[in-house]
């Protein structure tokens, strides 16, 4: 099967509308490219739930602050297309910036709730409005039945799920577990920024979270466990290590409900995030 590539909303809707008329369901996998096994797992999971899989490739300027890595974000459309084809995706939608944000574009989708729970929002205050705006557009543009989102970006998953429900967008957001390297490092496009030495050190975040989760299960308070985890990350500049309600990201004092431990930390010039269940 050959992957079809489209760049306009009309072409995209022509293909997905055709599937719908033929009685076929579809799943969308929104991406910013630089694809890795985590993204390909989202495609494969999409195909477990739907007859057709669409990946989108758009490096969304609205979710990068002025001091962030938009200009150096890794880009390789040909390589991404080859990977998507090997994973069985049927369609790649890769719009130009002016297709997504034509002149005079004036709308922002902005949430409270999970988008203002702290965590990423505290350090990247414009990030979730940028994500929610582009994902709303992608959902409306593709009109797919399912959307696949990785738990690696746990707060983003909650934001997008809330947004689709609040705006009555007829799409079901399906969570997919984080895919990890052999040593436990969560797969991420930004891992490509790491030097060999940093790559060896990067797994410490996952190890710190795992140890904190074990400590909480053994009776340590969530606050004490995450404080110790943050202190253990001596090679990093830690933004946060926190225990939150797995359901709604509310702050927690005790372990009397399913928890999620979430962390973000800088290793050199690379910001890594990860999270695990308790
Ligand atoms: O997770 C990402 O890669 C991006 O935030 C997304 C969902 C594709 C929106 O640009």
XYZ file of N, CA and C and ligand atoms in Angstrom:
844
model
N 0.840 -1.193 0.000
C 0.000 0.000 0.000
C 0.885 1.257 0.000
N 0.503 2.240 -0.794
C 1.291 3.475 -0.840
C 0.595 4.548 -0.020
N 1.390 5.243 0.784
C 0.848 6.341 1.596
C 0.477 7.507 0.683
N -0.730 8.002 0.826
C -1.137 9.189 0.055
C -0.797 10.434 0.885
N -0.267 11.466 0.250
C 0.062 12.709 0.967
C -0.821 13.831 0.433
N -1.506 14.539 1.336
C -2.332 15.679 0.931
C -1.921 16.898 1.761
N -2.176 18.083 1.192
C -1.719 19.309 1.867
C -2.829 20.330 2.067
N -4.008 20.079 1.533
C -5.092 21.049 1.695
C -6.265 20.399 2.430
N -7.117 21.275 3.019
C -8.278 20.762 3.763
C -9.243 20.075 2.793
N -9.389 20.623 1.586
C -10.324 20.028 0.617
C -9.881 18.618 0.237
N -8.571 18.450 -0.011
C -8.067 17.108 -0.382
C -8.257 16.129 0.782
N -7.956 16.626 1.985
C -8.080 15.778 3.176
C -9.521 15.291 3.333
N -10.459 16.243 3.241
C -11.870 15.887 3.444
C -12.396 15.005 2.320
N -11.822 15.204 1.123
C -12.217 14.361 0.010
C -11.918 12.889 0.346
N -10.711 12.655 0.890
C -10.325 11.269 1.190
C -11.122 10.739 2.385
N -11.150 11.499 3.499
C -11.831 10.959 4.695
C -13.346 10.878 4.461
N -13.895 11.827 3.684
C -15.325 11.782 3.356
C -15.644 10.560 2.497
N -14.723 10.245 1.600
C -14.901 9.057 0.753
C -14.937 7.791 1.600
N -14.031 7.729 2.577
C -14.042 6.563 3.472
C -15.392 6.458 4.183
N -15.855 7.617 4.696
C -17.113 7.609 5.450
C -18.260 7.094 4.581
N -18.311 7.611 3.333
C -19.391 7.183 2.412
C -19.316 5.682 2.139
N -18.081 5.149 2.173
C -17.907 3.712 1.919
C -18.142 2.888 3.187
N -18.521 3.572 4.289
C -18.805 2.851 5.536
C -17.562 2.514 6.330
N -16.432 3.192 6.023
C -15.180 2.908 6.729
C -14.938 3.946 7.822
N -14.476 3.499 8.974
C -14.127 4.425 10.062
C -12.656 4.822 9.925
N -12.296 5.946 10.596
C -10.902 6.397 10.503
C -10.415 6.938 11.840
N -9.086 6.833 12.026
C -8.428 7.347 13.234
C -7.357 8.335 12.798
N -7.256 9.442 13.536
C -6.223 10.436 13.232
C -5.137 10.387 14.309
N -3.890 10.545 13.871
C -2.739 10.624 14.772
C -2.077 11.985 14.528
N -2.393 12.977 15.367
C -1.762 14.292 15.181
C -0.292 14.241 15.604
N 0.614 14.760 14.763
C 2.037 14.782 15.116
C 2.675 16.084 14.639
N 3.859 16.325 15.185
C 4.685 17.427 14.658
C 5.880 16.828 13.911
N 5.785 15.560 13.499
C 6.859 14.932 12.739
C 7.982 14.462 13.629
N 9.175 14.211 13.011
C 10.310 13.592 13.708
C 9.810 12.310 14.383
N 9.197 11.477 13.584
C 8.443 10.349 14.127
C 9.360 9.254 14.690
N 8.895 8.625 15.740
C 9.603 7.508 16.364
C 8.593 6.403 16.644
N 9.073 5.356 17.282
C 8.230 4.182 17.510
C 6.960 4.529 18.290
N 7.034 5.552 19.161
C 5.835 5.963 19.900
C 4.728 6.404 18.950
N 5.087 7.229 17.951
C 4.077 7.679 16.983
C 3.541 6.499 16.182
N 4.461 5.585 15.800
C 4.023 4.456 14.952
C 3.095 3.530 15.738
N 3.322 3.465 17.045
C 2.401 2.696 17.891
C 1.016 3.342 17.875
N 0.973 4.685 17.874
C -0.325 5.372 17.800
C -1.036 5.007 16.492
N -0.282 4.930 15.394
C -0.880 4.553 14.100
C -1.418 3.114 14.183
N -0.592 2.225 14.720
C -1.032 0.812 14.787
C -2.251 0.673 15.693
N -2.252 1.399 16.807
C -3.423 1.357 17.705
C -4.641 1.959 17.015
N -4.414 2.997 16.209
C -5.511 3.580 15.433
C -6.135 2.534 14.536
N -5.266 1.731 13.922
C -5.775 0.712 12.994
C -6.420 -0.470 13.719
N -6.165 -0.595 15.023
C -6.899 -1.598 15.816
C -8.333 -1.140 16.057
N -8.537 0.180 16.011
C -9.856 0.739 16.341
C -10.642 1.192 15.120
N -9.966 1.424 14.011
C -10.628 1.992 12.825
C -10.105 1.310 11.568
N -10.830 1.520 10.466
C -10.426 0.890 9.201
C -9.281 1.632 8.520
N -9.170 2.921 8.769
C -8.167 3.747 8.080
C -7.438 4.618 9.098
N -6.165 4.925 8.828
C -5.384 5.793 9.731
C -4.818 6.976 8.951
N -5.021 8.174 9.508
C -4.463 9.413 8.973
C -3.460 9.944 9.985
N -2.263 10.288 9.538
C -1.337 11.031 10.409
C -1.302 12.467 9.920
N -1.194 13.396 10.870
C -1.012 14.785 10.469
C 0.397 15.206 10.855
N 0.991 16.045 10.019
C 2.350 16.537 10.287
C 2.312 18.058 10.163
N 2.386 18.711 11.312
C 2.383 20.173 11.309
C 3.117 20.647 12.556
N 4.226 21.340 12.358
C 4.963 21.896 13.496
C 4.275 23.216 13.825
N 3.495 23.168 14.890
C 2.527 24.228 15.185
C 3.176 25.420 15.884
N 3.390 26.526 15.172
C 4.105 27.648 15.811
C 3.393 28.183 17.038
N 2.062 28.016 17.107
C 1.310 28.621 18.223
C 1.576 27.941 19.567
N 2.215 26.765 19.561
C 2.469 26.127 20.858
C 3.925 26.273 21.303
N 4.676 27.111 20.601
C 6.059 27.405 20.993
C 6.130 28.850 21.481
N 6.730 29.062 22.643
C 6.997 30.438 23.080
C 8.199 30.966 22.288
N 8.388 32.286 22.344
C 9.442 32.919 21.540
C 10.821 32.342 21.853
N 11.054 31.940 23.110
C 12.386 31.440 23.495
C 12.503 29.926 23.334
N 11.504 29.262 22.742
C 11.551 27.799 22.635
C 12.133 27.352 21.285
N 12.033 26.032 21.007
C 12.860 25.427 19.956
C 12.165 25.288 18.601
N 11.243 26.203 18.255
C 10.532 26.091 16.967
C 11.499 25.999 15.784
N 12.505 26.883 15.760
C 13.371 26.929 14.570
C 14.255 25.691 14.465
N 14.580 25.064 15.584
C 15.465 23.893 15.494
C 14.709 22.580 15.665
N 13.356 22.655 15.710
C 12.587 21.425 15.885
C 12.897 20.485 14.714
N 13.214 19.192 14.984
C 13.653 18.302 13.892
C 12.571 18.100 12.823
N 12.971 18.204 11.531
C 12.005 18.060 10.429
C 12.550 17.105 9.387
N 11.758 16.111 8.987
C 12.176 15.123 7.980
C 10.916 14.489 7.394
N 10.239 15.247 6.520
C 8.946 14.746 6.023
C 9.098 13.431 5.250
N 10.162 13.332 4.416
C 10.312 12.105 3.614
C 10.527 10.903 4.527
N 11.376 11.079 5.529
C 11.619 9.979 6.471
C 10.352 9.627 7.243
N 9.605 10.659 7.655
C 8.346 10.413 8.390
C 7.352 9.655 7.515
N 7.267 10.042 6.230
C 6.310 9.388 5.326
C 6.660 7.907 5.174
N 7.960 7.609 5.049
C 8.378 6.204 4.898
C 7.988 5.407 6.146
N 8.197 6.007 7.322
C 7.851 5.298 8.570
C 6.341 5.068 8.660
N 5.572 6.093 8.305
C 4.108 5.968 8.376
C 3.624 4.873 7.432
N 4.217 4.832 6.259
C 3.802 3.801 5.291
C 4.096 2.413 5.871
N 5.280 2.275 6.492
C 5.635 0.951 7.039
C 4.700 0.574 8.188
N 4.147 1.558 8.887
C 3.225 1.251 10.002
C 1.795 1.016 9.507
N 1.554 1.238 8.227
C 0.227 0.936 7.671
C -0.707 2.128 7.564
N -0.183 3.359 7.806
C -1.049 4.543 7.671
C -1.474 4.698 6.210
N -2.682 5.203 6.029
C -3.204 5.358 4.668
C -2.962 6.750 4.107
N -2.923 7.753 5.006
C -2.907 9.136 4.535
C -2.033 9.983 5.448
N -1.256 10.874 4.834
C -0.509 11.882 5.600
C -1.031 13.257 5.181
N -1.459 14.020 6.162
C -1.914 15.399 5.929
C -0.820 16.316 6.448
N -0.173 17.028 5.536
C 0.964 17.888 5.904
C 0.712 19.293 5.360
N -0.118 20.081 6.057
C -0.471 21.413 5.551
C 0.662 22.418 5.742
N 0.720 23.403 4.862
C 1.657 24.525 5.052
C 1.090 25.434 6.144
N 1.943 26.245 6.788
C 1.454 27.139 7.848
C 0.289 28.021 7.393
N 0.290 28.474 6.117
C -0.788 29.375 5.674
C -2.111 28.638 5.439
N -2.055 27.314 5.308
C -3.309 26.539 5.241
C -3.921 26.486 6.641
N -3.065 26.269 7.641
C -3.574 26.163 9.013
C -3.948 27.538 9.575
N -3.111 28.522 9.307
C -3.355 29.865 9.856
C -3.320 30.887 8.725
N -4.418 31.000 7.966
C -4.444 31.979 6.870
C -4.342 33.404 7.426
N -4.028 34.374 6.554
C -3.980 35.757 7.019
C -5.295 36.126 7.713
N -5.223 36.912 8.736
C -6.392 37.353 9.522
C -6.955 36.281 10.455
N -6.282 35.140 10.561
C -6.716 34.120 11.525
C -6.767 34.755 12.911
N -7.881 34.547 13.653
C -8.058 35.349 14.876
C -8.605 34.574 16.072
N -8.642 33.225 15.980
C -9.320 32.456 17.037
C -8.321 31.660 17.874
N -8.551 31.672 19.183
C -7.759 30.827 20.083
C -8.706 29.972 20.909
N -8.414 28.694 21.019
C -9.187 27.808 21.900
C -8.418 27.717 23.210
N -9.047 28.162 24.276
C -8.332 28.264 25.548
C -9.154 27.596 26.640
N -8.536 26.695 27.384
C -9.255 25.926 28.402
C -8.846 26.362 29.799
N -9.767 26.127 30.750
C -9.359 26.102 32.157
C -9.241 24.612 32.504
N -9.550 24.218 33.733
C -9.459 22.792 34.084
C -8.048 22.269 33.913
N -7.893 21.142 33.171
C -6.557 20.504 33.103
C -5.479 21.412 32.524
N -5.876 22.379 31.694
C -4.881 23.258 31.076
C -4.345 24.293 32.050
N -5.009 24.459 33.187
C -4.542 25.444 34.165
C -4.270 24.780 35.520
N -3.898 23.493 35.459
C -3.640 22.732 36.685
C -2.221 22.940 37.197
N -1.441 23.805 36.555
C -0.020 23.913 36.901
C 0.750 22.969 35.994
N 1.777 22.310 36.523
C 2.595 21.385 35.733
C 3.114 22.107 34.482
N 2.831 21.584 33.279
C 3.335 22.227 32.056
C 2.897 23.681 31.946
N 1.650 23.932 32.324
C 1.081 25.273 32.189
C 1.878 26.319 32.973
N 2.468 25.873 34.092
C 3.231 26.809 34.932
C 4.498 27.275 34.209
N 5.078 26.385 33.433
C 6.347 26.712 32.768
C 6.165 27.105 31.314
N 5.013 26.714 30.727
C 4.752 27.022 29.309
C 3.330 27.593 29.218
N 3.143 28.846 29.672
C 1.781 29.379 29.851
C 0.942 29.465 28.571
N 1.581 29.519 27.402
C 0.790 29.613 26.164
C 0.641 28.274 25.451
N 1.269 27.251 26.012
C 1.372 25.971 25.297
C 0.007 25.345 25.016
N -0.851 25.234 26.040
C -2.089 24.480 25.834
C -3.092 25.224 24.956
N -3.059 26.551 24.969
C -3.933 27.273 24.030
C -3.489 26.979 22.596
N -2.172 26.923 22.388
C -1.652 26.591 21.057
C -2.032 25.186 20.642
N -1.895 24.238 21.578
C -2.254 22.839 21.273
C -3.759 22.729 21.019
N -4.568 23.308 21.912
C -6.028 23.158 21.786
C -6.526 23.797 20.489
N -5.924 24.926 20.115
C -6.344 25.595 18.876
C -6.042 24.721 17.663
N -4.815 24.206 17.581
C -4.477 23.423 16.379
C -5.203 22.078 16.375
N -5.371 21.475 17.558
C -6.029 20.158 17.571
C -7.525 20.304 17.247
N -8.150 21.391 17.715
C -9.545 21.649 17.316
C -9.639 21.736 15.795
N -8.705 22.479 15.200
C -8.718 22.620 13.734
C -8.470 21.272 13.054
N -7.500 20.525 13.557
C -7.206 19.225 12.942
C -8.412 18.287 13.032
N -9.096 18.292 14.198
C -10.276 17.430 14.350
C -11.366 17.851 13.358
N -11.590 19.161 13.239
C -12.624 19.644 12.313
C -12.223 19.405 10.861
N -10.948 19.505 10.591
C -10.493 19.325 9.208
C -10.598 17.864 8.774
N -10.177 16.946 9.641
C -10.124 15.536 9.201
C -11.457 14.819 9.381
N -12.247 15.235 10.360
C -13.556 14.606 10.619
C -13.442 13.087 10.773
N -12.430 12.675 11.543
C -12.233 11.240 11.799
C -13.093 10.794 12.983
N -13.194 9.484 13.158
C -13.996 8.929 14.259
C -13.202 8.861 15.562
N -11.888 8.621 15.454
C -11.039 8.432 16.633
C -9.792 9.303 16.505
N -9.263 9.717 17.662
C -7.985 10.441 17.690
C -7.085 9.742 18.697
N -5.850 9.465 18.298
C -4.931 8.709 19.137
C -3.929 9.670 19.781
N -3.853 9.638 21.122
C -2.915 10.514 21.841
C -2.129 9.690 22.851
N -0.814 9.930 22.914
C 0.045 9.179 23.825
C -0.062 9.686 25.258
N 0.039 8.758 26.204
C 0.045 9.147 27.626
C 1.359 9.809 28.015
N 2.361 9.741 27.167
C 3.633 10.438 27.444
C 3.367 11.926 27.738
N 2.443 12.516 26.963
C 2.035 13.908 27.209
C 0.703 13.858 27.953
N 0.783 13.518 29.237
C -0.421 13.160 29.995
C -1.367 14.346 30.155
N -0.795 15.509 30.435
C -1.644 16.700 30.614
C -2.257 17.101 29.268
N -1.482 16.996 28.197
C -2.026 17.293 26.862
C -3.197 16.356 26.540
N -3.044 15.078 26.880
C -4.121 14.113 26.641
C -5.396 14.548 27.367
N -5.229 15.007 28.610
C -6.401 15.458 29.374
C -7.009 16.723 28.763
N -6.160 17.621 28.328
C -6.640 18.878 27.733
C -7.429 18.592 26.455
N -6.892 17.751 25.615
C -7.531 17.464 24.324
C -8.846 16.695 24.527
N -8.852 15.801 25.491
C -10.074 15.034 25.777
C -11.179 15.976 26.271
N -10.798 16.882 27.197
C -11.760 17.858 27.737
C -12.284 18.771 26.615
N -11.358 19.242 25.794
C -11.707 20.172 24.714
C -12.691 19.536 23.731
N -12.422 18.298 23.316
C -13.309 17.630 22.343
C -14.701 17.442 22.943
N -14.754 17.097 24.243
C -16.056 16.914 24.901
C -16.775 18.258 25.033
N -16.043 19.278 25.490
C -16.675 20.587 25.725
C -17.202 21.207 24.428
N -16.495 20.989 23.330
C -16.888 21.614 22.053
C -17.750 20.682 21.195
N -18.164 19.554 21.773
C -19.062 18.620 21.061
C -18.479 18.188 19.718
N -17.180 17.990 19.687
C -16.561 17.503 18.438
C -16.775 15.988 18.390
N -17.400 15.489 17.322
C -17.764 14.058 17.297
C -16.562 13.169 16.986
N -15.642 13.101 17.945
C -14.442 12.271 17.783
C -14.152 11.663 19.144
N -13.684 10.427 19.172
C -13.368 9.787 20.455
C -11.851 9.810 20.627
N -11.405 10.473 21.697
C -9.961 10.542 21.971
C -9.551 9.279 22.723
N -8.609 8.537 22.158
C -8.175 7.276 22.764
C -6.739 7.407 23.273
N -6.504 7.112 24.579
C -5.150 7.193 25.130
C -4.331 5.950 24.777
N -3.034 6.163 24.543
C -2.135 5.038 24.223
C -0.933 5.114 25.168
N -0.594 3.984 25.836
C 0.521 4.010 26.794
C 1.838 4.473 26.166
N 2.688 5.060 27.022
C 3.999 5.561 26.597
C 4.876 4.418 26.104
N 5.559 4.662 24.991
C 6.533 3.689 24.488
C 7.916 4.135 24.960
N 8.697 3.174 25.477
C 9.992 3.507 26.082
C 11.142 2.819 25.351
N 12.316 3.441 25.445
C 13.537 2.796 24.974
C 13.840 1.617 25.904
N 14.833 0.778 25.511
C 15.138 -0.427 26.303
C 15.493 -0.069 27.750
N 16.141 1.081 27.981
C 16.531 1.439 29.356
C 15.414 2.147 30.126
N 14.291 2.438 29.471
C 13.157 3.052 30.173
C 12.879 4.492 29.762
N 13.806 5.130 29.057
C 13.573 6.529 28.636
C 12.336 6.600 27.738
N 11.429 7.511 28.054
C 10.232 7.689 27.222
C 10.637 8.184 25.841
N 10.090 7.573 24.788
C 10.423 8.037 23.437
C 9.854 9.427 23.217
N 10.649 10.280 22.589
C 10.247 11.658 22.326
C 11.066 12.177 21.154
N 10.450 13.009 20.327
C 11.200 13.608 19.216
C 12.362 14.431 19.748
N 12.209 15.025 20.928
C 13.257 15.896 21.473
C 14.451 15.091 21.998
N 14.330 13.757 22.125
C 15.506 12.961 22.526
C 16.628 13.106 21.503
N 16.256 13.478 20.260
C 17.268 13.661 19.208
C 18.240 14.784 19.552
N 17.857 15.694 20.445
C 18.751 16.798 20.828
C 19.869 16.336 21.769
N 19.701 15.168 22.410
C 20.614 14.769 23.489
C 21.967 14.328 22.941
N 23.052 14.752 23.594
C 24.383 14.216 23.266
C 24.444 12.780 23.803
N 25.502 12.052 23.421
C 25.630 10.654 23.879
C 25.652 10.606 25.411
N 26.385 11.532 26.012
C 26.481 11.560 27.478
C 25.111 11.877 28.102
N 24.418 12.872 27.523
C 23.094 13.235 28.051
C 22.111 12.073 27.874
N 22.220 11.381 26.739
C 21.300 10.254 26.490
C 21.454 9.187 27.582
N 22.698 8.956 28.025
C 22.926 7.973 29.090
C 22.283 8.446 30.392
N 22.382 9.763 30.641
C 21.864 10.298 31.908
C 20.337 10.448 31.908
N 19.739 10.548 30.704
C 18.327 10.947 30.601
C 17.377 9.981 31.301
N 17.751 8.715 31.357
C 16.855 7.709 31.944
C 16.613 7.952 33.438
N 17.426 8.798 34.049
C 17.288 9.055 35.498
C 15.884 9.563 35.845
N 15.244 10.274 34.931
C 13.888 10.784 35.236
C 12.943 9.602 35.453
N 12.985 8.655 34.536
C 12.094 7.488 34.648
C 12.410 6.707 35.921
N 13.729 6.561 36.206
C 14.114 5.806 37.411
C 13.616 6.524 38.661
N 13.742 7.850 38.700
C 13.293 8.617 39.876
C 11.781 8.479 40.053
N 11.055 8.525 38.948
C 9.588 8.381 39.040
C 9.210 6.975 39.520
N 9.917 5.973 39.000
C 9.611 4.587 39.379
C 9.863 4.376 40.866
N 10.999 4.924 41.348
C 11.309 4.769 42.784
C 10.286 5.516 43.639
N 9.873 6.695 43.184
C 8.874 7.460 43.951
C 7.546 6.705 43.989
N 7.168 6.106 42.865
C 5.907 5.348 42.830
C 5.970 4.166 43.794
N 7.114 3.472 43.813
C 7.270 2.331 44.748
C 7.170 2.827 46.189
N 7.829 3.968 46.470
C 7.809 4.495 47.843
C 6.380 4.847 48.263
N 5.616 5.439 47.362
C 4.224 5.810 47.695
C 3.402 4.547 47.959
N 3.608 3.535 47.109
C 2.867 2.267 47.334
C 3.234 1.657 48.683
N 4.472 1.936 49.159
C 4.918 1.382 50.446
C 4.651 2.311 51.613
N 3.879 3.390 51.388
C 3.426 4.198 52.522
C 4.048 5.579 52.638
N 5.049 5.895 51.813
C 5.616 7.256 51.855
C 4.573 8.237 51.322
N 4.534 9.450 51.872
C 3.547 10.410 51.379
C 3.949 10.854 49.963
N 2.957 11.169 49.114
C 3.276 11.609 47.753
C 4.240 12.786 47.737
N 4.056 13.732 48.650
C 4.908 14.920 48.668
C 6.357 14.561 49.003
N 6.527 13.706 50.023
C 7.898 13.305 50.401
C 8.550 12.526 49.265
N 7.798 11.657 48.613
C 8.374 10.824 47.543
C 8.790 11.668 46.335
N 7.961 12.643 45.972
C 8.303 13.450 44.781
C 9.425 14.459 45.110
N 9.465 14.937 46.348
C 10.563 15.827 46.749
C 11.891 15.087 46.661
N 11.902 13.832 47.135
C 13.123 13.024 47.080
C 13.504 12.741 45.615
N 12.494 12.464 44.782
C 12.770 12.187 43.366
C 13.410 13.404 42.706
N 12.854 14.588 42.977
C 13.407 15.812 42.377
C 14.856 16.015 42.835
N 15.122 15.778 44.120
C 16.473 15.995 44.662
C 17.476 15.011 44.058
N 16.989 13.843 43.627
C 17.902 12.832 43.074
C 18.373 13.197 41.659
N 17.692 14.143 41.011
C 18.016 14.455 39.608
C 19.114 15.520 39.537
N 20.297 15.153 40.026
C 21.362 16.137 40.201
C 21.954 16.625 38.871
N 21.821 15.855 37.803
C 22.345 16.306 36.499
C 21.358 17.224 35.773
N 20.189 17.431 36.363
C 19.099 18.139 35.677
C 18.786 19.463 36.365
N 18.128 20.348 35.610
C 17.454 21.502 36.231
C 15.973 21.142 36.232
N 15.430 20.872 37.425
C 14.082 20.302 37.520
C 13.030 21.412 37.474
N 12.067 21.294 36.563
C 10.905 22.193 36.585
C 9.896 21.707 37.627
N 9.546 20.439 37.576
C 8.645 19.887 38.597
C 8.730 18.369 38.621
N 8.495 17.824 39.812
C 8.137 16.402 39.977
C 6.943 16.438 40.916
N 5.793 16.014 40.453
C 4.580 16.147 41.273
C 3.717 14.900 41.188
N 2.961 14.671 42.260
C 1.950 13.609 42.280
C 0.587 14.274 42.138
N -0.184 13.810 41.207
C -1.511 14.389 40.971
C -2.545 13.270 40.845
N -3.818 13.650 40.992
C -4.898 12.715 40.708
C -4.780 12.272 39.246
N -4.790 10.948 39.026
C -4.680 10.443 37.650
C -5.912 10.823 36.841
N -7.006 11.066 37.547
C -8.268 11.307 36.839
C -8.385 12.756 36.350
N -8.040 13.710 37.242
C -8.285 15.117 36.866
C -7.106 16.047 37.165
N -5.964 15.478 37.521
C -4.731 16.245 37.785
C -4.823 17.147 39.020
N -5.857 16.936 39.843
C -5.940 17.728 41.089
C -4.757 17.385 41.994
N -4.347 18.373 42.804
C -3.258 18.135 43.761
C -3.710 17.111 44.801
N -2.774 16.310 45.307
C -3.130 15.274 46.288
C -2.159 15.325 47.456
N -2.646 14.951 48.620
C -1.788 14.868 49.811
C -1.535 13.417 50.181
N -2.513 12.558 49.875
C -2.435 11.161 50.324
C -2.692 10.217 49.140
N -2.347 8.942 49.362
C -2.507 7.944 48.308
C -3.798 7.161 48.562
N -4.947 7.798 48.242
C -6.225 7.121 48.436
C -7.024 7.084 47.137
N -6.323 7.270 46.016
C -6.954 7.250 44.698
C -5.838 6.997 43.681
N -6.175 6.609 42.450
C -5.110 6.420 41.451
C -4.343 7.728 41.222
N -3.021 7.644 41.291
C -2.186 8.838 41.133
C -1.379 8.748 39.844
N -0.933 9.904 39.397
C 0.012 9.989 38.287
C 1.173 10.816 38.782
N 2.380 10.325 38.637
C 3.571 11.121 38.950
C 4.071 11.735 37.656
N 4.238 13.053 37.668
C 4.626 13.759 36.436
C 5.882 14.578 36.688
N 6.783 14.586 35.702
C 8.041 15.310 35.868
C 8.418 16.031 34.587
N 9.098 17.161 34.761
C 9.729 17.855 33.639
C 11.059 18.374 34.144
N 12.101 18.184 33.347
C 13.431 18.627 33.779
C 14.308 18.865 32.562
N 15.223 19.819 32.727
C 16.157 20.169 31.660
C 17.444 19.383 31.833
N 17.906 18.784 30.734
C 19.229 18.163 30.700
C 20.008 18.946 29.641
N 20.911 19.795 30.083
C 21.542 20.722 29.135
C 20.470 21.616 28.536
N 20.377 21.629 27.183
C 19.412 22.517 26.522
C 18.128 21.786 26.163
N 17.975 20.551 26.639
C 16.804 19.750 26.249
C 15.868 19.585 27.437
N 14.591 19.916 27.191
C 13.592 19.744 28.255
C 12.886 18.415 28.035
N 12.953 17.534 29.056
C 12.339 16.212 28.963
C 11.131 16.156 29.898
N 10.069 15.469 29.468
C 8.937 15.240 30.371
C 8.632 13.744 30.399
N 8.056 13.319 31.507
C 7.675 11.904 31.626
C 6.604 11.807 32.711
N 5.936 10.690 32.773
C 4.953 10.458 33.849
C 4.675 8.972 33.931
N 4.294 8.538 35.137
C 3.918 7.127 35.306
C 2.733 7.035 36.270
N 2.069 5.903 36.222
C 0.938 5.657 37.121
C 1.447 5.131 38.455
N 0.695 5.424 39.533
C 0.956 4.785 40.827
C -0.257 3.925 41.115
O 1.998 16.168 20.796
C 2.272 16.810 19.752
O 3.100 16.382 18.929
C 1.575 18.132 19.488
O 1.360 18.831 20.678
C 0.262 17.974 18.698
C -0.762 17.181 19.469
C 0.536 17.282 17.365
C -0.335 19.352 18.404
O 0.522 20.131 17.639
